[in-house]
mmCIF file of C-alpha atoms in Angstrom:
data_model
loop_
_atom_site.group_PDB
_atom_site.id
_atom_site.type_symbol
_atom_site.label_atom_id
_atom_site.label_comp_id
_atom_site.label_asym_id
_atom_site.label_seq_id
_atom_site.Cartn_x
_atom_site.Cartn_y
_atom_site.Cartn_z
ATOM 1 C CA UNK A 240 20.691 -27.045 -28.278
ATOM 2 C CA UNK A 241 18.456 -26.206 -25.450
ATOM 3 C CA UNK A 242 19.105 -22.916 -23.303
ATOM 4 C CA UNK A 243 21.773 -23.295 -20.604
ATOM 5 C CA UNK A 244 19.307 -22.382 -17.543
ATOM 6 C CA UNK A 245 16.681 -25.913 -18.284
ATOM 7 C CA UNK A 246 16.777 -27.743 -15.559
ATOM 8 C CA UNK A 247 18.957 -25.626 -13.313
ATOM 9 C CA UNK A 248 16.100 -23.310 -12.195
ATOM 10 C CA UNK A 249 13.619 -24.299 -9.682
ATOM 11 C CA UNK A 250 9.552 -23.294 -9.904
ATOM 12 C CA UNK A 251 10.770 -20.562 -6.863
ATOM 13 C CA UNK A 252 13.206 -19.493 -9.735
ATOM 14 C CA UNK A 253 11.159 -19.031 -12.302
ATOM 15 C CA UNK A 254 8.863 -17.267 -10.038
ATOM 16 C CA UNK A 255 11.542 -14.612 -9.515
ATOM 17 C CA UNK A 256 12.263 -13.757 -12.341
ATOM 18 C CA UNK A 257 8.642 -12.941 -13.621
ATOM 19 C CA UNK A 258 9.144 -10.615 -10.759
ATOM 20 C CA UNK A 259 12.270 -9.082 -12.107
ATOM 21 C CA UNK A 260 10.399 -8.813 -16.049
ATOM 22 C CA UNK A 261 7.495 -7.445 -14.624
ATOM 23 C CA UNK A 262 9.982 -4.433 -12.592
ATOM 24 C CA UNK A 263 10.063 -3.488 -16.588
ATOM 25 C CA UNK A 264 6.515 -2.888 -16.483
ATOM 26 C CA UNK A 265 6.230 -0.696 -13.761
ATOM 27 C CA UNK A 266 9.234 1.753 -15.228
ATOM 28 C CA UNK A 267 7.499 1.627 -18.813
ATOM 29 C CA UNK A 268 4.042 2.400 -17.125
ATOM 30 C CA UNK A 269 4.836 5.305 -14.603
ATOM 31 C CA UNK A 270 4.833 8.167 -17.413
ATOM 32 C CA UNK A 271 1.726 6.739 -18.703
ATOM 33 C CA UNK A 272 -0.455 6.049 -15.646
ATOM 34 C CA UNK A 273 2.034 6.204 -12.436
ATOM 35 C CA UNK A 274 -1.406 5.050 -10.368
ATOM 36 C CA UNK A 275 -1.672 1.530 -12.349
ATOM 37 C CA UNK A 276 2.714 1.561 -12.193
ATOM 38 C CA UNK A 277 1.904 1.552 -8.342
ATOM 39 C CA UNK A 278 -0.030 -0.902 -8.594
ATOM 40 C CA UNK A 279 2.288 -3.576 -10.525
ATOM 41 C CA UNK A 280 4.874 -1.958 -7.659
ATOM 42 C CA UNK A 281 2.905 -4.198 -5.483
ATOM 43 C CA UNK A 282 2.093 -7.404 -7.779
ATOM 44 C CA UNK A 283 6.305 -7.173 -7.752
ATOM 45 C CA UNK A 284 6.180 -7.765 -3.485
ATOM 46 C CA UNK A 285 3.711 -10.336 -3.860
ATOM 47 C CA UNK A 286 5.636 -12.135 -6.084
ATOM 48 C CA UNK A 287 8.631 -12.221 -4.096
ATOM 49 C CA UNK A 288 6.610 -13.293 -1.123
ATOM 50 C CA UNK A 289 5.859 -16.236 -3.741
ATOM 51 C CA UNK A 290 8.869 -17.095 -4.499
ATOM 52 C CA UNK A 291 10.034 -17.606 -1.195
ATOM 53 C CA UNK A 292 7.045 -20.014 0.185
ATOM 54 C CA UNK A 293 7.226 -21.776 -3.512
ATOM 55 C CA UNK A 294 11.545 -22.144 -2.332
ATOM 56 C CA UNK A 295 11.037 -23.577 1.265
ATOM 57 C CA UNK A 296 7.905 -25.953 0.042
ATOM 58 C CA UNK A 297 9.180 -27.391 -2.880
ATOM 59 C CA UNK A 298 13.375 -26.451 -2.506
ATOM 60 C CA UNK A 299 15.591 -23.805 -4.342
ATOM 61 C CA UNK A 300 18.169 -23.931 -6.621
ATOM 62 C CA UNK A 301 21.514 -23.002 -6.527
ATOM 63 C CA UNK A 302 21.509 -20.170 -8.109
ATOM 64 C CA UNK A 303 18.232 -18.992 -6.365
ATOM 65 C CA UNK A 304 20.041 -16.829 -3.899
ATOM 66 C CA UNK A 305 21.597 -14.846 -6.635
ATOM 67 C CA UNK A 306 18.808 -14.659 -8.415
ATOM 68 C CA UNK A 307 16.233 -13.095 -5.844
ATOM 69 C CA UNK A 308 19.113 -10.343 -5.115
ATOM 70 C CA UNK A 309 19.530 -9.448 -8.597
ATOM 71 C CA UNK A 310 15.733 -9.218 -9.195
ATOM 72 C CA UNK A 311 15.276 -7.145 -6.087
ATOM 73 C CA UNK A 312 17.477 -4.434 -7.445
ATOM 74 C CA UNK A 313 15.356 -3.849 -10.656
ATOM 75 C CA UNK A 314 11.343 -4.701 -8.676
ATOM 76 C CA UNK A 315 12.726 -2.752 -5.390
ATOM 77 C CA UNK A 316 15.250 -0.747 -5.987
ATOM 78 C CA UNK A 317 15.204 0.614 -9.826
ATOM 79 C CA UNK A 318 10.830 0.461 -10.587
ATOM 80 C CA UNK A 319 9.731 2.499 -7.156
ATOM 81 C CA UNK A 320 12.765 5.130 -7.803
ATOM 82 C CA UNK A 321 10.845 5.398 -10.740
ATOM 83 C CA UNK A 322 7.573 5.976 -9.592
ATOM 84 C CA UNK A 323 8.821 8.459 -7.243
ATOM 85 C CA UNK A 324 10.866 10.119 -9.739
ATOM 86 C CA UNK A 325 7.547 10.624 -12.240
ATOM 87 C CA UNK A 326 5.282 11.227 -9.284
ATOM 88 C CA UNK A 327 7.730 14.706 -8.388
ATOM 89 C CA UNK A 328 7.421 15.298 -12.495
ATOM 90 C CA UNK A 329 3.810 15.166 -12.780
ATOM 91 C CA UNK A 330 3.453 17.523 -10.022
ATOM 92 C CA UNK A 331 6.710 20.431 -10.915
ATOM 93 C CA UNK A 332 7.991 22.222 -13.906
ATOM 94 C CA UNK A 333 10.703 20.723 -15.896
ATOM 95 C CA UNK A 334 13.802 22.340 -14.777
ATOM 96 C CA UNK A 335 12.533 23.542 -11.253
ATOM 97 C CA UNK A 336 15.117 22.432 -7.930
ATOM 98 C CA UNK A 337 12.216 20.801 -7.293
ATOM 99 C CA UNK A 338 12.217 18.173 -10.255
ATOM 100 C CA UNK A 339 15.722 17.954 -10.065
ATOM 101 C CA UNK A 340 15.298 16.958 -6.423
ATOM 102 C CA UNK A 341 13.542 14.211 -7.698
ATOM 103 C CA UNK A 342 15.558 13.129 -9.760
ATOM 104 C CA UNK A 343 18.435 13.105 -7.320
ATOM 105 C CA UNK A 344 16.144 10.905 -4.406
ATOM 106 C CA UNK A 345 15.387 8.815 -7.046
ATOM 107 C CA UNK A 346 19.077 7.970 -7.478
ATOM 108 C CA UNK A 347 19.617 8.193 -3.729
ATOM 109 C CA UNK A 348 17.015 5.326 -3.463
ATOM 110 C CA UNK A 349 18.440 2.806 -6.141
ATOM 111 C CA UNK A 350 22.185 3.269 -4.834
ATOM 112 C CA UNK A 351 20.915 2.901 -0.776
ATOM 113 C CA UNK A 352 18.709 -0.454 -2.443
ATOM 114 C CA UNK A 353 21.616 -1.696 -4.097
ATOM 115 C CA UNK A 354 24.008 -1.597 -1.468
ATOM 116 C CA UNK A 355 21.199 -2.554 1.108
ATOM 117 C CA UNK A 356 20.446 -5.716 -0.988
ATOM 118 C CA UNK A 357 24.536 -6.235 -1.205
ATOM 119 C CA UNK A 358 25.049 -5.925 2.623
ATOM 120 C CA UNK A 359 21.933 -8.656 3.325
ATOM 121 C CA UNK A 360 23.604 -11.430 0.862
ATOM 122 C CA UNK A 361 26.720 -11.331 2.554
ATOM 123 C CA UNK A 362 26.031 -10.770 6.140
ATOM 124 C CA UNK A 363 21.791 -11.088 6.690
ATOM 125 C CA UNK A 364 20.706 -14.207 4.884
ATOM 126 C CA UNK A 365 21.006 -16.812 7.427
ATOM 127 C CA UNK A 366 19.901 -14.094 10.293
ATOM 128 C CA UNK A 367 16.202 -14.142 11.348
ATOM 129 C CA UNK A 368 16.606 -10.205 11.409
ATOM 130 C CA UNK A 369 18.555 -8.158 9.063
ATOM 131 C CA UNK A 370 20.040 -4.477 9.857
ATOM 132 C CA UNK A 371 17.895 -1.899 7.497
ATOM 133 C CA UNK A 372 14.714 -1.750 6.772
ATOM 134 C CA UNK A 373 13.752 -4.143 3.785
ATOM 135 C CA UNK A 374 13.716 -3.055 0.465
ATOM 136 C CA UNK A 375 10.229 -4.622 0.288
ATOM 137 C CA UNK A 376 8.841 -2.805 2.821
ATOM 138 C CA UNK A 377 10.288 0.684 1.691
ATOM 139 C CA UNK A 378 8.509 -0.320 -2.231
ATOM 140 C CA UNK A 379 5.637 -1.146 -0.392
ATOM 141 C CA UNK A 380 5.305 2.132 1.380
ATOM 142 C CA UNK A 381 5.936 4.371 -1.855
ATOM 143 C CA UNK A 382 3.382 2.536 -3.574
ATOM 144 C CA UNK A 383 0.453 2.294 -1.139
ATOM 145 C CA UNK A 384 1.230 5.989 -0.763
ATOM 146 C CA UNK A 385 0.639 6.706 -4.037
ATOM 147 C CA UNK A 386 -2.273 4.978 -4.463
ATOM 148 C CA UNK A 387 -4.229 6.803 -1.332
ATOM 149 C CA UNK A 388 -3.151 10.373 -3.004
ATOM 150 C CA UNK A 389 0.044 11.205 -1.217
ATOM 151 C CA UNK A 390 2.007 12.440 -3.973
ATOM 152 C CA UNK A 391 2.464 16.047 -3.327
ATOM 153 C CA UNK A 392 5.878 16.378 -5.000
ATOM 154 C CA UNK A 393 7.973 17.646 -2.090
ATOM 155 C CA UNK A 394 6.257 14.194 0.033
ATOM 156 C CA UNK A 395 7.734 12.370 -2.644
ATOM 157 C CA UNK A 396 11.578 13.479 -2.463
ATOM 158 C CA UNK A 397 11.024 13.620 1.150
ATOM 159 C CA UNK A 398 9.829 9.974 1.426
ATOM 160 C CA UNK A 399 12.617 8.471 -1.192
ATOM 161 C CA UNK A 400 15.352 9.935 1.343
ATOM 162 C CA UNK A 401 13.890 9.284 4.569
ATOM 163 C CA UNK A 402 13.896 5.354 2.912
ATOM 164 C CA UNK A 403 16.985 5.726 1.375
ATOM 165 C CA UNK A 404 18.593 6.491 4.963
ATOM 166 C CA UNK A 405 16.269 3.741 6.511
ATOM 167 C CA UNK A 406 17.276 1.063 4.127
ATOM 168 C CA UNK A 407 21.096 1.205 5.844
ATOM 169 C CA UNK A 408 19.922 2.219 9.129
ATOM 170 C CA UNK A 409 21.739 0.523 11.951
ATOM 171 C CA UNK A 410 18.611 -0.748 13.000
ATOM 172 C CA UNK A 411 17.655 -4.306 13.413
ATOM 173 C CA UNK A 412 14.284 -5.544 11.398
ATOM 174 C CA UNK A 413 13.193 -8.605 12.642
ATOM 175 C CA UNK A 414 11.468 -11.183 9.820
ATOM 176 C CA UNK A 415 7.969 -11.264 9.695
ATOM 177 C CA UNK A 416 6.289 -14.109 11.231
ATOM 178 C CA UNK A 417 4.557 -16.746 8.644
ATOM 179 C CA UNK A 418 0.878 -15.923 9.915
ATOM 180 C CA UNK A 419 2.037 -11.778 9.775
ATOM 181 C CA UNK A 420 3.138 -11.981 6.495
ATOM 182 C CA UNK A 421 0.234 -13.980 5.415
ATOM 183 C CA UNK A 422 -2.400 -11.120 6.398
ATOM 184 C CA UNK A 423 0.165 -8.116 5.186
ATOM 185 C CA UNK A 424 0.256 -10.098 1.779
ATOM 186 C CA UNK A 425 -3.857 -11.230 1.765
ATOM 187 C CA UNK A 426 -3.981 -6.367 2.666
ATOM 188 C CA UNK A 427 -1.641 -6.344 -0.403
ATOM 189 C CA UNK A 428 -3.508 -8.328 -3.031
ATOM 190 C CA UNK A 429 -7.162 -6.544 -2.008
ATOM 191 C CA UNK A 430 -5.336 -3.450 -2.780
ATOM 192 C CA UNK A 431 -3.959 -4.167 -5.714
ATOM 193 C CA UNK A 432 -7.139 -5.975 -7.232
ATOM 194 C CA UNK A 433 -10.021 -3.883 -5.806
ATOM 195 C CA UNK A 434 -8.820 -0.299 -6.264
ATOM 196 C CA UNK A 435 -8.100 -1.277 -10.404
ATOM 197 C CA UNK A 436 -10.099 1.684 -11.917
ATOM 198 C CA UNK A 437 -12.807 -0.262 -13.790
ATOM 199 C CA UNK A 438 -14.388 -1.479 -10.813
ATOM 200 C CA UNK A 439 -17.379 -0.071 -9.255
ATOM 201 C CA UNK A 440 -17.043 2.935 -6.903
ATOM 202 C CA UNK A 441 -18.603 1.114 -3.964
ATOM 203 C CA UNK A 442 -15.464 -1.497 -4.510
ATOM 204 C CA UNK A 443 -12.703 1.156 -5.537
ATOM 205 C CA UNK A 444 -14.147 2.497 -2.303
ATOM 206 C CA UNK A 445 -13.734 -0.592 -0.113
ATOM 207 C CA UNK A 446 -10.335 -1.480 -1.675
ATOM 208 C CA UNK A 447 -8.977 2.274 -0.795
ATOM 209 C CA UNK A 448 -9.792 1.218 3.094
ATOM 210 C CA UNK A 449 -7.232 -1.782 2.370
ATOM 211 C CA UNK A 450 -4.772 0.541 0.750
ATOM 212 C CA UNK A 451 -4.868 2.688 3.732
ATOM 213 C CA UNK A 452 -4.249 -0.729 6.138
ATOM 214 C CA UNK A 453 -1.822 -1.835 3.649
ATOM 215 C CA UNK A 454 0.518 1.765 4.151
ATOM 216 C CA UNK A 455 -0.734 1.932 8.014
ATOM 217 C CA UNK A 456 0.844 -1.695 8.695
ATOM 218 C CA UNK A 457 3.941 -1.123 6.839
ATOM 219 C CA UNK A 458 4.386 2.079 8.428
ATOM 220 C CA UNK A 459 3.925 0.344 11.691
ATOM 221 C CA UNK A 460 6.364 -2.028 11.324
ATOM 222 C CA UNK A 461 8.952 0.397 9.775
ATOM 223 C CA UNK A 462 8.861 2.317 12.695
ATOM 224 C CA UNK A 463 7.808 -0.227 15.668
ATOM 225 C CA UNK A 464 9.161 -2.938 14.605
ATOM 226 C CA UNK A 465 12.209 -2.651 15.709
ATOM 227 C CA UNK A 466 11.645 -2.569 19.228
ATOM 228 C CA UNK A 467 8.607 -4.029 20.104
ATOM 229 C CA UNK A 468 8.274 -7.016 17.058
ATOM 230 C CA UNK A 469 10.594 -9.683 19.118
ATOM 231 C CA UNK A 470 9.735 -12.749 20.612
#
């Protein structure tokens, strides 16, 4: 007897499912190596973009949009919150007010991401823009910041809260143009690969430049995209 999913999932769906599975790796790795968990979080972003490309070029399945929304909950809701909470835990003493604030901020981030994804699926899926900052954008900013070293607990707590607010803000964000998405994806891949700890110091320094570039581009779109990116 074959599994029910056989013949009902597309190639794009397989990538989406891989993205969801990788989210567990982010959560499991965060207490062991938070920087590697941040890299895996960026890989989730690359896979999220790839499944969209495959769906447009090879076709999607009837369950594709449902799978995408569910995978995004894991990859861009729970996984980034786990990274943020762990960064705060590493920089604080257990039981302190700041440590508790990290858990609260992480919970708020997850709730905001889930609600934002539901709103997108209901109201924005067929539009060329969406209200509120994208969950993938929020996760990218958090992961790039951790890789660069912006890991002071107050910064992470404030960042989680600010990103949660912006995901639900009534601000319209236009979809990225295809060529800009390719550029962002290339910068993201370079930031993942060239910062691996077993590479030479020279390559890691080069990769750090791409990580700064990724953070700069992401923050630029977050702050300026709603006003200047249209057209």
